[in-house]
Amino acid sequence: MKTIKNNKGRFAGIFYTCLLIIIIGASNMAFGQQPTHISPWAPVELGPLPPVASLTSGVWLKGDLHLHSDHSKDASNNPVAKIIAFSESVGFDYICITDHDNHVHGDVAHNTWVDPDFKSKSVLLLYGGEWTTTRGHGNVFSSKPYDHQRLYDVKDQRDIVVGEIKKQLDIHLSANHPSGKDHFGYSYDMVNSIEVWNSAVWPKNANAIMIWDDMLSSGRKLTGRGGSDSHHGVPDSPEKATKNTYQAKANYVGTPTTWVYAAARTTQAVVDALTNGRVCISANPYTPRVELYADIDQDGKMDMMMGDNVKANGKPVKFRVQLTGNTIRDSVYTVNVIKNGNPFNTFQANGKTPVVEFTDTPQQIGRTYYRVEVQGPVNPYPEIPGSMALSARMVGLSNPLYFNFDPNF
Ligand SMILES: [Zn+2]
Ligand SMILES: [Zn+2]
């Protein structure tokens, strides 16, 4: 009996408390007073950001970050030796052979990496593999061998587990072809870059660009990179041809080409540049590279380049887009500037003086980013003659210049 009585009392207490809350709430509404809410995530002025690295003491290196050799079961006529010999002959600076890890049960270390032909005198070879999972594909880039098997083993675990292993392995993880059949189904919070240009066929990347802009707009400083995802080489004899052999002359090493501004000619510097975003993508190795700079104090000297993140000072900034390399002299290039995911402005540049400058004022509180896409004639790539038409006049694109992005995001 005592217990029932006590419970009765408790229920009455709860009832009167609820009634009081409702009455106070109603009277607040009646006087037009909403309960005050302050978002802990609202933009505030950031503390000092790390200084921008040198704009002049590095080296531009070109390469391909998504390649399959015959260690992938869906590749053909494409041994490691053939990929490397081709890369050397065209003058690539680095490549990453990213074979499907599921074809060897996660053991890329005892397949691709121990291949006796996995060596080059002139091309930097990154260690990596394509993490091929039920929830999508991602590439790993590393300057040295790492325990890929551990990443493979957790592929069906929750993101919090995967993220922890990724951290322990100290690797660069990149989302591959994020939209489509094998879309990237993991959190973008644990990746360092995203493949925004997969294969020579540019038009199929529209959704990848959209995802990239969404991630950038939501405060994620995520590097955009390319990758040919090529699987098929030229057969040594006609009878070795397969139904996919036609791809060998349309999509191969360098379609597209990813350029990195590295502090040195080392595999570690390539991975670091990929992580920090000093990266642009061109349709092929002979097509000019899109460089994006900004002069923050308008003293005529550029202070930052794509990938760099600075504090906005509320004053106008001068931006410079520069096409470097083999611009086609009598041609016109269309430079589209994207600001915070939206079209900002369009400019024309000619092949003789391929530079565009414009001014804008990034907001002092809150994030802003600018990136550019350049359309125009794509230079011939004689070694892969079927590739140019597939790029649909997309010459190249830059990574963003960042203002007020929180480095501790
Ligand atoms: Zn894939
Ligand atoms: Zn692939």
CSV table of C-alpha atoms and ligand atoms in Angstrom, one decimal:
chain,number,residue,atom,x,y,z
A,1,MET,CA,0.0,0.0,0.0
A,2,LYS,CA,2.8,2.3,1.0
A,3,THR,CA,4.5,1.9,-2.4
A,4,ILE,CA,1.3,2.7,-4.3
A,5,LYS,CA,0.8,5.8,-2.3
A,6,ASN,CA,4.3,7.0,-2.9
A,7,ASN,CA,4.0,6.4,-6.6
A,8,LYS,CA,0.7,8.3,-6.6
A,9,GLY,CA,2.5,11.3,-5.0
A,10,ARG,CA,5.3,11.1,-7.6
A,11,PHE,CA,2.9,11.0,-10.5
A,12,ALA,CA,1.1,14.1,-9.1
A,13,GLY,CA,4.4,15.9,-8.8
A,14,ILE,CA,5.4,15.1,-12.4
A,15,PHE,CA,1.9,16.2,-13.5
A,16,TYR,CA,2.1,19.6,-11.8
A,17,THR,CA,5.7,20.2,-13.1
A,18,CYS,CA,4.5,19.5,-16.7
A,19,LEU,CA,1.6,21.8,-16.2
A,20,LEU,CA,3.8,24.6,-15.0
A,21,ILE,CA,6.2,24.1,-18.0
A,22,ILE,CA,3.2,24.3,-20.4
A,23,ILE,CA,1.9,27.5,-18.7
A,24,ILE,CA,5.3,29.2,-18.7
A,25,GLY,CA,5.8,28.2,-22.3
A,26,ALA,CA,2.4,29.5,-23.3
A,27,SER,CA,2.9,32.8,-21.5
A,28,ASN,CA,6.3,33.2,-23.2
A,29,MET,CA,4.6,32.5,-26.6
A,30,ALA,CA,1.9,35.0,-25.7
A,31,PHE,CA,4.5,37.7,-25.0
A,32,GLY,CA,6.4,36.7,-28.2
A,33,GLN,CA,9.4,35.5,-26.3
A,34,GLN,CA,11.0,32.5,-27.9
A,35,PRO,CA,13.5,30.7,-25.7
A,36,THR,CA,16.9,32.1,-26.6
A,37,HIS,CA,19.2,29.8,-28.5
A,38,ILE,CA,22.8,30.4,-29.3
A,39,SER,CA,24.5,28.0,-31.8
A,40,PRO,CA,27.9,26.9,-30.4
A,41,TRP,CA,28.9,26.3,-34.1
A,42,ALA,CA,28.1,29.9,-35.4
A,43,PRO,CA,31.0,31.5,-37.3
A,44,VAL,CA,33.4,33.3,-35.0
A,45,GLU,CA,36.7,34.9,-35.7
A,46,LEU,CA,39.4,32.3,-35.9
A,47,GLY,CA,42.7,32.5,-34.0
A,48,PRO,CA,45.9,32.8,-36.0
A,49,LEU,CA,46.3,30.3,-38.8
A,50,PRO,CA,49.6,28.6,-39.7
A,51,PRO,CA,51.6,30.7,-42.1
A,52,VAL,CA,51.4,29.9,-45.9
A,53,ALA,CA,54.3,27.8,-47.2
A,54,SER,CA,56.7,29.2,-49.8
A,55,LEU,CA,55.1,29.9,-53.2
A,56,THR,CA,58.4,29.6,-55.0
A,57,SER,CA,60.7,27.0,-53.5
A,58,GLY,CA,58.6,23.9,-54.6
A,59,VAL,CA,58.4,21.9,-57.8
A,60,TRP,CA,55.4,21.0,-59.9
A,61,LEU,CA,55.1,17.3,-60.4
A,62,LYS,CA,52.7,15.5,-62.6
A,63,GLY,CA,51.2,12.0,-62.3
A,64,ASP,CA,48.3,9.7,-62.1
A,65,LEU,CA,46.7,8.5,-58.8
A,66,HIS,CA,44.5,5.7,-60.0
A,67,LEU,CA,45.9,2.8,-62.0
A,68,HIS,CA,45.3,-0.9,-62.2
A,69,SER,CA,47.9,-3.4,-63.2
A,70,ASP,CA,47.5,-7.1,-63.9
A,71,HIS,CA,47.4,-7.7,-60.2
A,72,SER,CA,43.8,-6.6,-60.5
A,73,LYS,CA,41.7,-9.4,-61.9
A,74,ASP,CA,39.6,-7.0,-64.1
A,75,ALA,CA,42.7,-5.6,-65.8
A,76,SER,CA,44.2,-6.9,-69.1
A,77,ASN,CA,47.6,-6.7,-70.8
A,78,ASN,CA,48.8,-4.3,-68.2
A,79,PRO,CA,51.7,-5.6,-66.1
A,80,VAL,CA,53.4,-3.2,-63.7
A,81,ALA,CA,56.4,-3.1,-66.1
A,82,LYS,CA,54.2,-1.7,-68.9
A,83,ILE,CA,52.7,1.0,-66.8
A,84,ILE,CA,56.0,2.2,-65.5
A,85,ALA,CA,57.8,2.1,-68.9
A,86,PHE,CA,54.9,4.2,-70.3
A,87,SER,CA,55.1,6.6,-67.5
A,88,GLU,CA,58.8,7.0,-67.9
A,89,SER,CA,58.6,7.5,-71.6
A,90,VAL,CA,56.0,10.3,-71.3
A,91,GLY,CA,57.9,12.0,-68.5
A,92,PHE,CA,55.6,11.6,-65.5
A,93,ASP,CA,57.1,12.5,-62.2
A,94,TYR,CA,55.0,10.1,-59.9
A,95,ILE,CA,52.3,7.5,-60.1
A,96,CYS,CA,50.4,5.3,-57.7
A,97,ILE,CA,49.4,1.8,-58.9
A,98,THR,CA,46.2,1.2,-57.0
A,99,ASP,CA,45.2,-2.5,-57.5
A,100,HIS,CA,41.9,-3.8,-56.1
A,101,ASP,CA,42.7,-5.1,-52.6
A,102,ASN,CA,39.8,-7.5,-52.6
A,103,HIS,CA,41.3,-9.4,-55.5
A,104,VAL,CA,44.2,-10.4,-53.2
A,105,HIS,CA,42.2,-10.5,-49.9
A,106,GLY,CA,43.8,-7.3,-48.8
A,107,ASP,CA,47.4,-8.4,-49.4
A,108,VAL,CA,48.6,-5.7,-51.8
A,109,ALA,CA,51.9,-5.8,-49.9
A,110,HIS,CA,52.7,-9.3,-51.2
A,111,ASN,CA,51.4,-8.8,-54.7
A,112,THR,CA,51.7,-5.3,-56.4
A,113,TRP,CA,54.4,-4.0,-54.1
A,114,VAL,CA,56.7,-7.0,-54.3
A,115,ASP,CA,56.4,-7.3,-58.0
A,116,PRO,CA,60.0,-7.4,-59.3
A,117,ASP,CA,59.2,-4.7,-61.8
A,118,PHE,CA,57.8,-2.3,-59.1
A,119,LYS,CA,60.7,0.1,-59.5
A,120,SER,CA,61.7,3.1,-61.5
A,121,LYS,CA,64.7,5.4,-61.9
A,122,SER,CA,62.8,8.5,-62.9
A,123,VAL,CA,59.2,8.0,-61.7
A,124,LEU,CA,58.3,8.3,-58.0
A,125,LEU,CA,56.2,5.2,-57.0
A,126,LEU,CA,53.7,5.8,-54.2
A,127,TYR,CA,52.5,2.8,-52.2
A,128,GLY,CA,48.8,2.3,-52.3
A,129,GLY,CA,45.8,0.2,-53.3
A,130,GLU,CA,42.2,0.6,-54.1
A,131,TRP,CA,40.1,-0.2,-51.0
A,132,THR,CA,37.4,-2.1,-52.7
A,133,THR,CA,34.4,-2.5,-50.4
A,134,THR,CA,30.7,-3.2,-50.3
A,135,ARG,CA,30.2,0.5,-49.4
A,136,GLY,CA,32.3,1.9,-52.2
A,137,HIS,CA,35.9,2.4,-53.2
A,138,GLY,CA,38.7,4.6,-51.9
A,139,ASN,CA,42.4,4.9,-52.7
A,140,VAL,CA,45.2,4.9,-50.2
A,141,PHE,CA,48.4,7.0,-51.0
A,142,SER,CA,51.5,6.5,-48.9
A,143,SER,CA,55.1,7.4,-49.3
A,144,LYS,CA,56.2,4.0,-47.8
A,145,PRO,CA,54.7,0.6,-47.3
A,146,TYR,CA,52.0,0.4,-44.6
A,147,ASP,CA,49.8,-2.4,-43.3
A,148,HIS,CA,47.0,-2.3,-45.9
A,149,GLN,CA,45.6,-5.6,-44.6
A,150,ARG,CA,44.4,-3.8,-41.4
A,151,LEU,CA,42.3,-1.3,-43.5
A,152,TYR,CA,40.9,-4.2,-45.6
A,153,ASP,CA,39.9,-6.1,-42.5
A,154,VAL,CA,37.7,-3.3,-41.1
A,155,LYS,CA,36.0,-2.4,-44.4
A,156,ASP,CA,32.6,-3.5,-43.1
A,157,GLN,CA,33.0,-1.9,-39.7
A,158,ARG,CA,31.4,1.3,-38.6
A,159,ASP,CA,33.1,4.6,-39.7
A,160,ILE,CA,34.4,5.2,-36.2
A,161,VAL,CA,36.4,2.0,-36.3
A,162,VAL,CA,37.6,2.6,-39.9
A,163,GLY,CA,38.6,6.2,-39.0
A,164,GLU,CA,40.7,5.0,-36.0
A,165,ILE,CA,42.6,2.4,-38.1
A,166,LYS,CA,43.2,5.0,-40.8
A,167,LYS,CA,44.6,7.3,-38.2
A,168,GLN,CA,46.9,4.6,-36.7
A,169,LEU,CA,48.2,3.7,-40.2
A,170,ASP,CA,49.0,7.4,-40.9
A,171,ILE,CA,47.8,7.1,-44.5
A,172,HIS,CA,46.1,9.5,-47.0
A,173,LEU,CA,42.7,8.1,-47.8
A,174,SER,CA,40.8,9.3,-50.9
A,175,ALA,CA,37.2,8.8,-51.9
A,176,ASN,CA,37.1,7.3,-55.4
A,177,HIS,CA,34.4,8.0,-58.2
A,178,PRO,CA,32.1,9.2,-55.4
A,179,SER,CA,28.9,9.1,-57.5
A,180,GLY,CA,27.7,6.1,-59.4
A,181,LYS,CA,27.7,2.4,-59.1
A,182,ASP,CA,30.5,2.2,-56.6
A,183,HIS,CA,29.8,5.5,-54.8
A,184,PHE,CA,31.8,6.3,-51.7
A,185,GLY,CA,29.5,5.3,-48.8
A,186,TYR,CA,31.7,6.3,-45.9
A,187,SER,CA,31.9,9.6,-44.0
A,188,TYR,CA,33.9,12.3,-45.7
A,189,ASP,CA,35.2,13.3,-42.3
A,190,MET,CA,37.8,10.6,-42.6
A,191,VAL,CA,39.1,11.2,-46.1
A,192,ASN,CA,41.8,13.6,-47.2
A,193,SER,CA,40.8,14.0,-50.8
A,194,ILE,CA,38.2,13.1,-53.4
A,195,GLU,CA,38.4,12.0,-57.0
A,196,VAL,CA,36.6,14.7,-58.8
A,197,TRP,CA,37.9,13.7,-62.2
A,198,ASN,CA,37.8,10.0,-62.9
A,199,SER,CA,39.0,8.7,-66.3
A,200,ALA,CA,39.2,10.6,-69.7
A,201,VAL,CA,35.5,10.8,-69.8
A,202,TRP,CA,34.9,14.3,-68.2
A,203,PRO,CA,31.1,14.6,-68.4
A,204,LYS,CA,30.4,11.7,-66.1
A,205,ASN,CA,32.1,13.6,-63.2
A,206,ALA,CA,29.4,16.2,-62.8
A,207,ASN,CA,28.0,14.6,-59.6
A,208,ALA,CA,31.4,14.2,-58.2
A,209,ILE,CA,32.0,18.0,-58.5
A,210,MET,CA,28.6,18.6,-56.9
A,211,ILE,CA,29.6,16.4,-53.9
A,212,TRP,CA,32.9,18.2,-53.7
A,213,ASP,CA,31.3,21.6,-53.6
A,214,ASP,CA,28.9,20.4,-50.9
A,215,MET,CA,31.7,19.1,-48.7
A,216,LEU,CA,33.7,22.4,-49.2
A,217,SER,CA,30.7,24.5,-48.5
A,218,SER,CA,30.1,22.7,-45.3
A,219,GLY,CA,33.6,23.6,-44.1
A,220,ARG,CA,35.5,20.5,-45.0
A,221,LYS,CA,38.9,21.3,-46.6
A,222,LEU,CA,39.0,18.5,-49.0
A,223,THR,CA,41.5,18.2,-51.9
A,224,GLY,CA,40.1,17.4,-55.4
A,225,ARG,CA,42.3,15.1,-57.5
A,226,GLY,CA,42.1,13.1,-60.7
A,227,GLY,CA,42.7,9.5,-61.6
A,228,SER,CA,42.5,7.6,-64.9
A,229,ASP,CA,41.3,4.4,-63.3
A,230,SER,CA,42.8,2.7,-66.4
A,231,HIS,CA,42.9,-1.1,-66.4
A,232,HIS,CA,43.9,-2.1,-69.9
A,233,GLY,CA,47.2,-1.9,-71.8
A,234,VAL,CA,48.1,-2.4,-75.4
A,235,PRO,CA,48.5,-6.2,-76.0
A,236,ASP,CA,51.9,-7.5,-77.0
A,237,SER,CA,50.4,-9.4,-79.9
A,238,PRO,CA,47.0,-9.1,-81.6
A,239,GLU,CA,45.8,-12.5,-80.4
A,240,LYS,CA,46.1,-11.2,-76.8
A,241,ALA,CA,43.5,-8.5,-77.4
A,242,THR,CA,40.4,-8.6,-75.2
A,243,LYS,CA,37.0,-6.9,-75.5
A,244,ASN,CA,38.4,-4.0,-73.5
A,245,THR,CA,41.6,-3.5,-75.4
A,246,TYR,CA,40.1,-0.4,-77.2
A,247,GLN,CA,40.4,1.4,-73.9
A,248,ALA,CA,44.2,1.3,-74.0
A,249,LYS,CA,44.4,4.2,-76.5
A,250,ALA,CA,41.5,6.2,-75.0
A,251,ASN,CA,42.1,6.0,-71.2
A,252,TYR,CA,45.5,5.4,-69.8
A,253,VAL,CA,48.2,7.0,-67.6
A,254,GLY,CA,47.6,10.7,-67.3
A,255,THR,CA,44.0,10.9,-68.5
A,256,PRO,CA,43.6,13.1,-66.5
A,257,THR,CA,46.9,14.3,-65.1
A,258,THR,CA,47.1,15.4,-61.5
A,259,TRP,CA,49.7,18.2,-60.8
A,260,VAL,CA,51.0,18.7,-57.2
A,261,TYR,CA,53.2,21.6,-56.0
A,262,ALA,CA,55.6,19.6,-53.9
A,263,ALA,CA,58.2,20.9,-51.5
A,264,ALA,CA,60.7,18.4,-53.0
A,265,ARG,CA,60.9,15.6,-55.5
A,266,THR,CA,60.0,12.8,-53.0
A,267,THR,CA,57.1,10.5,-52.5
A,268,GLN,CA,56.4,12.1,-49.0
A,269,ALA,CA,56.3,15.6,-50.6
A,270,VAL,CA,53.8,14.3,-53.2
A,271,VAL,CA,51.5,12.9,-50.5
A,272,ASP,CA,51.9,16.1,-48.4
A,273,ALA,CA,50.9,18.3,-51.3
A,274,LEU,CA,47.9,16.1,-52.0
A,275,THR,CA,46.9,16.5,-48.4
A,276,ASN,CA,47.4,20.2,-48.2
A,277,GLY,CA,45.6,20.8,-51.6
A,278,ARG,CA,48.3,22.4,-53.7
A,279,VAL,CA,46.9,20.4,-56.6
A,280,CYS,CA,45.3,21.0,-60.0
A,281,ILE,CA,44.1,18.6,-62.7
A,282,SER,CA,44.6,18.7,-66.4
A,283,ALA,CA,43.0,16.7,-69.2
A,284,ASN,CA,46.4,15.2,-70.1
A,285,PRO,CA,50.1,15.8,-69.4
A,286,TYR,CA,50.5,18.2,-72.4
A,287,THR,CA,47.5,20.4,-71.5
A,288,PRO,CA,48.3,23.5,-69.5
A,289,ARG,CA,48.0,23.5,-65.8
A,290,VAL,CA,45.6,25.8,-64.0
A,291,GLU,CA,47.2,27.8,-61.2
A,292,LEU,CA,45.2,30.0,-58.9
A,293,TYR,CA,46.8,32.6,-56.6
A,294,ALA,CA,45.7,35.6,-54.5
A,295,ASP,CA,47.3,38.8,-53.5
A,296,ILE,CA,45.8,39.5,-50.1
A,297,ASP,CA,47.2,43.0,-49.3
A,298,GLN,CA,47.2,44.1,-53.0
A,299,ASP,CA,50.9,44.9,-53.0
A,300,GLY,CA,51.3,43.3,-56.4
A,301,LYS,CA,52.9,40.1,-55.0
A,302,MET,CA,50.9,36.9,-54.7
A,303,ASP,CA,50.6,35.7,-51.1
A,304,MET,CA,48.8,32.4,-51.4
A,305,MET,CA,48.0,29.6,-53.9
A,306,MET,CA,45.3,27.0,-54.2
A,307,GLY,CA,45.1,24.8,-51.2
A,308,ASP,CA,46.2,27.5,-48.9
A,309,ASN,CA,44.0,28.8,-46.1
A,310,VAL,CA,44.3,32.3,-44.7
A,311,LYS,CA,42.3,34.7,-42.5
A,312,ALA,CA,40.1,37.2,-44.4
A,313,ASN,CA,40.8,40.8,-43.4
A,314,GLY,CA,37.7,42.3,-44.8
A,315,LYS,CA,39.6,44.1,-47.6
A,316,PRO,CA,39.5,43.4,-51.3
A,317,VAL,CA,41.7,40.6,-52.5
A,318,LYS,CA,43.2,40.3,-56.0
A,319,PHE,CA,43.0,36.9,-57.6
A,320,ARG,CA,45.0,35.5,-60.5
A,321,VAL,CA,44.3,32.5,-62.7
A,322,GLN,CA,47.3,31.5,-64.8
A,323,LEU,CA,47.5,28.7,-67.4
A,324,THR,CA,51.0,27.4,-67.4
A,325,GLY,CA,52.4,25.1,-70.1
A,326,ASN,CA,51.5,24.5,-73.7
A,327,THR,CA,48.6,27.0,-74.2
A,328,ILE,CA,47.4,27.0,-77.8
A,329,ARG,CA,48.3,30.5,-79.0
A,330,ASP,CA,45.3,31.5,-81.1
A,331,SER,CA,42.7,29.9,-78.9
A,332,VAL,CA,40.3,31.3,-76.3
A,333,TYR,CA,40.0,29.7,-72.9
A,334,THR,CA,36.9,30.2,-70.8
A,335,VAL,CA,37.6,30.5,-67.1
A,336,ASN,CA,34.7,29.9,-64.7
A,337,VAL,CA,35.2,31.0,-61.2
A,338,ILE,CA,33.1,29.2,-58.5
A,339,LYS,CA,32.7,30.9,-55.1
A,340,ASN,CA,31.2,28.8,-52.3
A,341,GLY,CA,29.7,26.3,-54.7
A,342,ASN,CA,28.0,28.9,-56.9
A,343,PRO,CA,29.1,30.4,-60.3
A,344,PHE,CA,30.8,33.7,-59.4
A,345,ASN,CA,32.1,35.0,-62.8
A,346,THR,CA,33.3,33.9,-66.2
A,347,PHE,CA,36.3,35.3,-68.0
A,348,GLN,CA,38.0,34.7,-71.3
A,349,ALA,CA,41.7,34.3,-71.7
A,350,ASN,CA,43.7,33.9,-74.9
A,351,GLY,CA,46.5,31.4,-75.5
A,352,LYS,CA,49.1,34.2,-75.9
A,353,THR,CA,48.6,35.8,-72.5
A,354,PRO,CA,46.7,33.2,-70.5
A,355,VAL,CA,46.1,35.1,-67.3
A,356,VAL,CA,42.9,36.4,-65.8
A,357,GLU,CA,42.7,38.7,-62.7
A,358,PHE,CA,39.7,39.7,-60.7
A,359,THR,CA,39.0,41.3,-57.3
A,360,ASP,CA,36.6,40.3,-54.6
A,361,THR,CA,36.2,40.7,-50.8
A,362,PRO,CA,35.9,37.5,-48.8
A,363,GLN,CA,33.7,38.0,-45.7
A,364,GLN,CA,35.6,38.7,-42.5
A,365,ILE,CA,33.6,36.3,-40.3
A,366,GLY,CA,32.7,32.9,-41.9
A,367,ARG,CA,34.2,30.8,-44.6
A,368,THR,CA,34.7,31.6,-48.3
A,369,TYR,CA,36.4,29.6,-51.0
A,370,TYR,CA,37.1,30.1,-54.7
A,371,ARG,CA,38.1,27.6,-57.3
A,372,VAL,CA,38.2,27.7,-61.1
A,373,GLU,CA,37.4,25.4,-64.1
A,374,VAL,CA,38.9,26.1,-67.5
A,375,GLN,CA,37.4,25.0,-70.8
A,376,GLY,CA,38.9,25.3,-74.2
A,377,PRO,CA,41.0,23.3,-76.7
A,378,VAL,CA,42.5,20.2,-75.2
A,379,ASN,CA,46.1,19.6,-76.4
A,380,PRO,CA,46.8,16.4,-78.4
A,381,TYR,CA,48.0,13.4,-76.4
A,382,PRO,CA,49.6,11.5,-79.3
A,383,GLU,CA,50.3,8.4,-77.1
A,384,ILE,CA,46.6,8.1,-76.1
A,385,PRO,CA,44.9,9.6,-79.2
A,386,GLY,CA,41.4,8.5,-78.3
A,387,SER,CA,41.4,10.5,-75.1
A,388,MET,CA,41.1,14.1,-76.2
A,389,ALA,CA,37.5,13.9,-77.5
A,390,LEU,CA,36.3,12.3,-74.3
A,391,SER,CA,37.4,15.3,-72.2
A,392,ALA,CA,34.7,17.5,-73.8
A,393,ARG,CA,36.8,20.7,-73.9
A,394,MET,CA,37.5,20.5,-70.1
A,395,VAL,CA,41.2,21.7,-70.0
A,396,GLY,CA,41.6,21.7,-66.3
A,397,LEU,CA,40.5,22.7,-62.8
A,398,SER,CA,42.1,24.1,-59.7
A,399,ASN,CA,41.8,23.4,-56.0
A,400,PRO,CA,40.2,26.1,-53.9
A,401,LEU,CA,41.8,29.1,-52.2
A,402,TYR,CA,40.4,29.0,-48.7
A,403,PHE,CA,39.5,31.9,-46.3
A,404,ASN,CA,38.7,31.3,-42.7
A,405,PHE,CA,38.5,27.5,-42.8
A,406,ASP,CA,39.0,26.1,-39.4
A,407,PRO,CA,42.1,23.9,-39.4
A,408,ASN,CA,40.7,22.0,-36.4
A,409,PHE,CA,37.4,21.1,-38.2
B,1,ZN,ZN,36.8,1.8,-58.1
B,2,ZN,ZN,39.8,1.6,-59.8
